[in-house]
Short mmCIF file of C-alpha atoms in Angstrom, two decimals:
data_model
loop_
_atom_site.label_atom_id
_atom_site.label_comp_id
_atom_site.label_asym_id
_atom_site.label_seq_id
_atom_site.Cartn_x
_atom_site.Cartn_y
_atom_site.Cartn_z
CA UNK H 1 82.63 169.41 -14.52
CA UNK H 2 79.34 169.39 -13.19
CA UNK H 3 79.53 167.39 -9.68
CA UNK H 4 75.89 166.85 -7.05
CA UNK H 5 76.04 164.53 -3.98
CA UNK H 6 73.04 163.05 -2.83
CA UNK H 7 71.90 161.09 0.07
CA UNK H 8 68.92 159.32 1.14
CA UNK H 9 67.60 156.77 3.82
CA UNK H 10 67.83 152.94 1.67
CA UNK H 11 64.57 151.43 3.00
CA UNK H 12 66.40 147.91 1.57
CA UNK H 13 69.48 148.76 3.89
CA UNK H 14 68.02 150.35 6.73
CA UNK H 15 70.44 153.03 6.58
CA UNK H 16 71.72 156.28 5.16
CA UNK H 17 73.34 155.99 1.42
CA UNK H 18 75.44 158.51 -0.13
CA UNK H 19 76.69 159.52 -3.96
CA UNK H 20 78.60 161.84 -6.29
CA UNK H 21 77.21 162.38 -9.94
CA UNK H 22 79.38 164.04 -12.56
CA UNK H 23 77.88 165.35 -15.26
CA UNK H 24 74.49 166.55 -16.36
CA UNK H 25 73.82 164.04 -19.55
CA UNK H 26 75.22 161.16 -21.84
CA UNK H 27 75.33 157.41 -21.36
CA UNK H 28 74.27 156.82 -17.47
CA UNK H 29 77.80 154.65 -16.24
CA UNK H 30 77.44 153.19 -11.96
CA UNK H 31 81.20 153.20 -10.88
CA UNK H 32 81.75 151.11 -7.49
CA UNK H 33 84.59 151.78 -5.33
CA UNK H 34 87.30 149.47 -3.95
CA UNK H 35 87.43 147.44 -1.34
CA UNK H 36 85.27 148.88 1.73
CA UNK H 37 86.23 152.73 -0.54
CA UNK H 38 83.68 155.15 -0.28
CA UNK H 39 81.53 157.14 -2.99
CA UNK H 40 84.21 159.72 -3.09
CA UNK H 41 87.20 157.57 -3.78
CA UNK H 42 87.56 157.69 -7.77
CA UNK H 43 87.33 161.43 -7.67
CA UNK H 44 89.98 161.73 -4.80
CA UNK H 45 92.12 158.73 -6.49
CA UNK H 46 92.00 160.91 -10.51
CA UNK H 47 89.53 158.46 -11.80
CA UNK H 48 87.27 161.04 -12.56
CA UNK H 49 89.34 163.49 -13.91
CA UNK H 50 90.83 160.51 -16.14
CA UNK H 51 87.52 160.43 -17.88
CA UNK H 52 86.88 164.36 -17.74
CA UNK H 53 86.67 164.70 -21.24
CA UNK H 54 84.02 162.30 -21.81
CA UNK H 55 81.98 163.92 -18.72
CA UNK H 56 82.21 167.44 -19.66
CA UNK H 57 81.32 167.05 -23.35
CA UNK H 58 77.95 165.33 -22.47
CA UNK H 59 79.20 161.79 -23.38
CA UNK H 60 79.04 159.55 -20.09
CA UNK H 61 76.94 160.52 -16.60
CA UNK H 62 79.06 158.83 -14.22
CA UNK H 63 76.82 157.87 -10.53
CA UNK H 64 79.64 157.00 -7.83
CA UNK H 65 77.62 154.94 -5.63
CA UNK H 66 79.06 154.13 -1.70
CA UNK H 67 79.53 150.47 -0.61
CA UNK H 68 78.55 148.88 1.97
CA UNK H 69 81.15 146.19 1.96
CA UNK H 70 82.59 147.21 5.64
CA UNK H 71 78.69 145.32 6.27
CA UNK H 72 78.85 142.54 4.33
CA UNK H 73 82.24 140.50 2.76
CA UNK H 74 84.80 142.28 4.69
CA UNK H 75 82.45 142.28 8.02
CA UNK H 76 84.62 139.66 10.20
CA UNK H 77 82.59 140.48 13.16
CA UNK H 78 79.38 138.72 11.84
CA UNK H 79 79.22 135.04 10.83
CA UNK H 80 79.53 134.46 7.13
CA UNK H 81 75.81 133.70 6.31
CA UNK H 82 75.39 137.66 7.90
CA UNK H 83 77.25 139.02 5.50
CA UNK H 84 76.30 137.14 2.75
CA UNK H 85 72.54 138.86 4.22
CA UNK H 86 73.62 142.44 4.11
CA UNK H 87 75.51 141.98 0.65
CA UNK H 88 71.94 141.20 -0.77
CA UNK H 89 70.30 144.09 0.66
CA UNK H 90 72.99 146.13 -1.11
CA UNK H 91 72.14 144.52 -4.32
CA UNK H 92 68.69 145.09 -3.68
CA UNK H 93 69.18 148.77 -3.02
CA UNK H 94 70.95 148.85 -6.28
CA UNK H 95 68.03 147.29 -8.48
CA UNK H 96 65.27 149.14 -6.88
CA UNK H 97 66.71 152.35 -6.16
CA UNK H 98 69.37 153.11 -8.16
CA UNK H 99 68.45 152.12 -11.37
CA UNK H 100 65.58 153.52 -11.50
CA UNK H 101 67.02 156.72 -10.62
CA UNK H 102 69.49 156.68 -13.19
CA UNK H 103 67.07 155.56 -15.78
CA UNK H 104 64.51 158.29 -14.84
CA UNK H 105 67.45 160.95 -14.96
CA UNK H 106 68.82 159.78 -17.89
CA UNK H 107 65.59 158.48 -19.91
CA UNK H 108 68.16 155.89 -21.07
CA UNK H 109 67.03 151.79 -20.34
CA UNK H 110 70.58 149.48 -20.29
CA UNK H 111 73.42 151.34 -18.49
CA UNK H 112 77.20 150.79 -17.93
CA UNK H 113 78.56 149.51 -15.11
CA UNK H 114 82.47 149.64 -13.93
CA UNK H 115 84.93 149.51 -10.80
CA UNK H 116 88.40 148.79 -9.97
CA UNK H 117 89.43 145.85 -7.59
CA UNK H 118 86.31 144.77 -5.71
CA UNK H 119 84.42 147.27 -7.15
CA UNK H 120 84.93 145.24 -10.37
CA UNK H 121 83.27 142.49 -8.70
CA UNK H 122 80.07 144.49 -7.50
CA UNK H 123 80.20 145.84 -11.33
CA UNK H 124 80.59 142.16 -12.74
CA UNK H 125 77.71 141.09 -10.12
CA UNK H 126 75.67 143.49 -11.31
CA UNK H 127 75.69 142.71 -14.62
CA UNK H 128 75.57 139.20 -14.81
CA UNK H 129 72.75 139.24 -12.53
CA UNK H 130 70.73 142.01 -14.47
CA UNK H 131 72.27 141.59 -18.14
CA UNK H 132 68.90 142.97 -19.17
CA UNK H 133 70.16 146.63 -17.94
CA UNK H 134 73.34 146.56 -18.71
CA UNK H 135 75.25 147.15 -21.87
CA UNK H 136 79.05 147.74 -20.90
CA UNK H 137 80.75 145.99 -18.40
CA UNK H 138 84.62 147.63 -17.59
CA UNK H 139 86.07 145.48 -15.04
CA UNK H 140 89.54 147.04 -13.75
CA UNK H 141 91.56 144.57 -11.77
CA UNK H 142 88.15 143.36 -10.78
CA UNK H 143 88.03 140.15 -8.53
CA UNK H 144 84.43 137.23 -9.28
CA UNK H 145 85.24 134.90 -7.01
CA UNK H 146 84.09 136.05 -3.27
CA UNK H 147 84.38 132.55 -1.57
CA UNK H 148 87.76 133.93 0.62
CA UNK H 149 85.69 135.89 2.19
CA UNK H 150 83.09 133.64 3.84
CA UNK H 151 85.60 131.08 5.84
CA UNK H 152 84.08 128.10 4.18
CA UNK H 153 80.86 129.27 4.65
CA UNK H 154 78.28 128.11 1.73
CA UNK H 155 74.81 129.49 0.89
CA UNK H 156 72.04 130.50 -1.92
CA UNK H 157 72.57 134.23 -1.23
CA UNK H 158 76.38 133.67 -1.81
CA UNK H 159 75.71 131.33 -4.90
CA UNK H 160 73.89 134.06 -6.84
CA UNK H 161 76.19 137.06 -5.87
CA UNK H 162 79.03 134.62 -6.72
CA UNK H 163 79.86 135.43 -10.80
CA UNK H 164 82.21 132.29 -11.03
CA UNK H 165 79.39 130.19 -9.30
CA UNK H 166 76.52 131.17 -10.82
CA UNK H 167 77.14 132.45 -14.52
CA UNK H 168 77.89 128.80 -16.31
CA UNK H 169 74.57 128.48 -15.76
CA UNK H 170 73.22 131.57 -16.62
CA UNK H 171 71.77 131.79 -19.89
CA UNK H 172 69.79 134.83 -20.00
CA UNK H 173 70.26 136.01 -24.50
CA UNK H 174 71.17 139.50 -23.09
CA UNK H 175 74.43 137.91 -21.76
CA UNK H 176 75.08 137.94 -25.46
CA UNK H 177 74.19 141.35 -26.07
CA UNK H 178 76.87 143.24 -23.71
CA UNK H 179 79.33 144.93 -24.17
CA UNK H 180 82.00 143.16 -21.92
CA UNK H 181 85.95 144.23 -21.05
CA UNK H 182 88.04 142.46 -18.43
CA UNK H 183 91.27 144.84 -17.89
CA UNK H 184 93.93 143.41 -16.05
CA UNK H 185 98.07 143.50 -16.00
CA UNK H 186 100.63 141.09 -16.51
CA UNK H 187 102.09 141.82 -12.45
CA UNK H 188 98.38 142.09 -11.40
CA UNK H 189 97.36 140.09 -8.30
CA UNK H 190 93.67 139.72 -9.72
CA UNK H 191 95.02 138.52 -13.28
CA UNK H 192 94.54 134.70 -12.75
CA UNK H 193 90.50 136.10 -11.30
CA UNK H 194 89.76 138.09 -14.78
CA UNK H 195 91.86 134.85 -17.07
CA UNK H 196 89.35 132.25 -14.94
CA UNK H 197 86.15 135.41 -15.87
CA UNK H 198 87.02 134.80 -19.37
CA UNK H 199 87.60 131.41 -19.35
CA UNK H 200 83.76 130.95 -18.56
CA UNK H 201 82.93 133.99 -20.93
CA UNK H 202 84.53 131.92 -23.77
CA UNK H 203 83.22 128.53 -23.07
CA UNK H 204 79.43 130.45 -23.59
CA UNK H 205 80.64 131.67 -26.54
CA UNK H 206 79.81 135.70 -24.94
CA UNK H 207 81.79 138.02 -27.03
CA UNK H 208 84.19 139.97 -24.43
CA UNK H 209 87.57 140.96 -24.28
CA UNK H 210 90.34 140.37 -22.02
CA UNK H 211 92.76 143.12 -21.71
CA UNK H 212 96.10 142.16 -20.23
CA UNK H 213 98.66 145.44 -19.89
CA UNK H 214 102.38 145.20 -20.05
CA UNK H 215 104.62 145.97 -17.31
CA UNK H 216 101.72 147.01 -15.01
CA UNK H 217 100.30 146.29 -11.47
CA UNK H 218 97.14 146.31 -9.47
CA UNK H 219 97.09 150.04 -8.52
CA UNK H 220 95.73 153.40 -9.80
CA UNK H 221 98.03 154.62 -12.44
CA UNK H 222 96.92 151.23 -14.64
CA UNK H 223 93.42 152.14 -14.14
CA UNK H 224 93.87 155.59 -15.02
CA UNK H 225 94.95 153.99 -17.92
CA UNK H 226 92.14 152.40 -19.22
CA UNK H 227 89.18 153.62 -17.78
CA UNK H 228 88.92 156.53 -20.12
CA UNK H 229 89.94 154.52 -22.97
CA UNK H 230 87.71 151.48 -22.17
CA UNK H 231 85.10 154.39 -22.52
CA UNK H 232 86.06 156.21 -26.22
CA UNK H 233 85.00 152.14 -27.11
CA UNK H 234 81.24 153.05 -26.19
CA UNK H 235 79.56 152.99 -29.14
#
């Protein structure tokens, strides 16, 4: 399996940014780590080698992108609105140099997004926010509600990074156009998050599915599970 790192200075962060790409060509897939994880988590954690097969014959490019969420939600030591702040400079990084890296690299227009746990979130935020890019959505275990992390703390920059808040009102047609799965497990601590997610999906009427596993948990091995199956559904 083909593997680069890259790193550059994020003019939109005001610091360094780092990467792993697998693969040299297919269908250009962003995969955000958990919780404060870093951009070499799903390779150390299997994820990667879950999907292998669809890497190494030229199916999916798969861009592991760092967070920054030791910055921004799970930063105690600045006031909530900070945070809030430095979350939109990551999103910002994301939309103006990311994607049009991967679209340059992969001379493809509407990519996937996907993540486990919080990185389902940042994968969900994404795409709600820029539906006009996006085609699949794989949550895993993902989390759309960030509000616990801002001690009461209320503002426009946590509004529109806030799925639950702002997607009722969201009625951009490509919302209707993408490809969306919600995986989650009937023991998994994020299950009433993705039921609530698809709650609002349904009452738009956007076509999505929620996947509840059997005797499963919010860890690794269930994601294992269905990340290289959520992507054999890639048309």
């Amino acid at each position: 399996m083909t593997e680069n790192y890259y790193k550059w200075h994020s003019p939109h962060l005001g610091r360094e940014i780092e990467m792993l790409v697998f693969g040299e060509r297919g269908f250009p897939l962003i995969l955000f780590p958990t919780s404060m994880g870093r951009y070499y988590e799903s390779k150390d954690r299997g994820l990667i080698d879950a999907a292998g097969w669809f890497v190494d014959n030229g199916l999916v490019k798969i861009y592991c992108i760092d967070s920054v969420d030791a910055h921004s939600w799970y930063n105690k030591h600045v006031p909530p609105y900070e945070r809030a702040r430095q979350h939109l400079a990551y999103d910002l990084m994301l939309r103006s140099e990311l994607l049009p890296r991967v679209i340059e690299e992969t001379c493809i227009g509407r990519i996937a997004v996907a993540g486990c746990s919080f990185g389902g979130y940042h994968a969900a935020n994404f795409a709600f926010r820029y539906p006009g890019h996006v085609s699949y959505l794989f949550s895993l275990s993902g989390v759309f509600d960030v509000r616990f992390r801002m001690e009461h703390y209320y503002d426009d920059n946590l509004y529109f990074n806030n799925p639950v808040d702002y997607l009722p009102d969201n009625n951009n047609p490509d919302l209707w156009r993408m490809g969306i799965i919600l995986g989650t497990a009937d023991r998994d601590i994020s299950r009433a998050q993705n039921e609530l997610l698809s709650g609002i999906l349904t009452a738009k009427n956007i076509s999505h599915w929620l996947d509840v596993r059997p005797n499963a948990v919010h860890d690794w091995p269930l994601w294992k599970d269905l990340f290289p199956y959520y992507l054999s559904l890639m048309k």
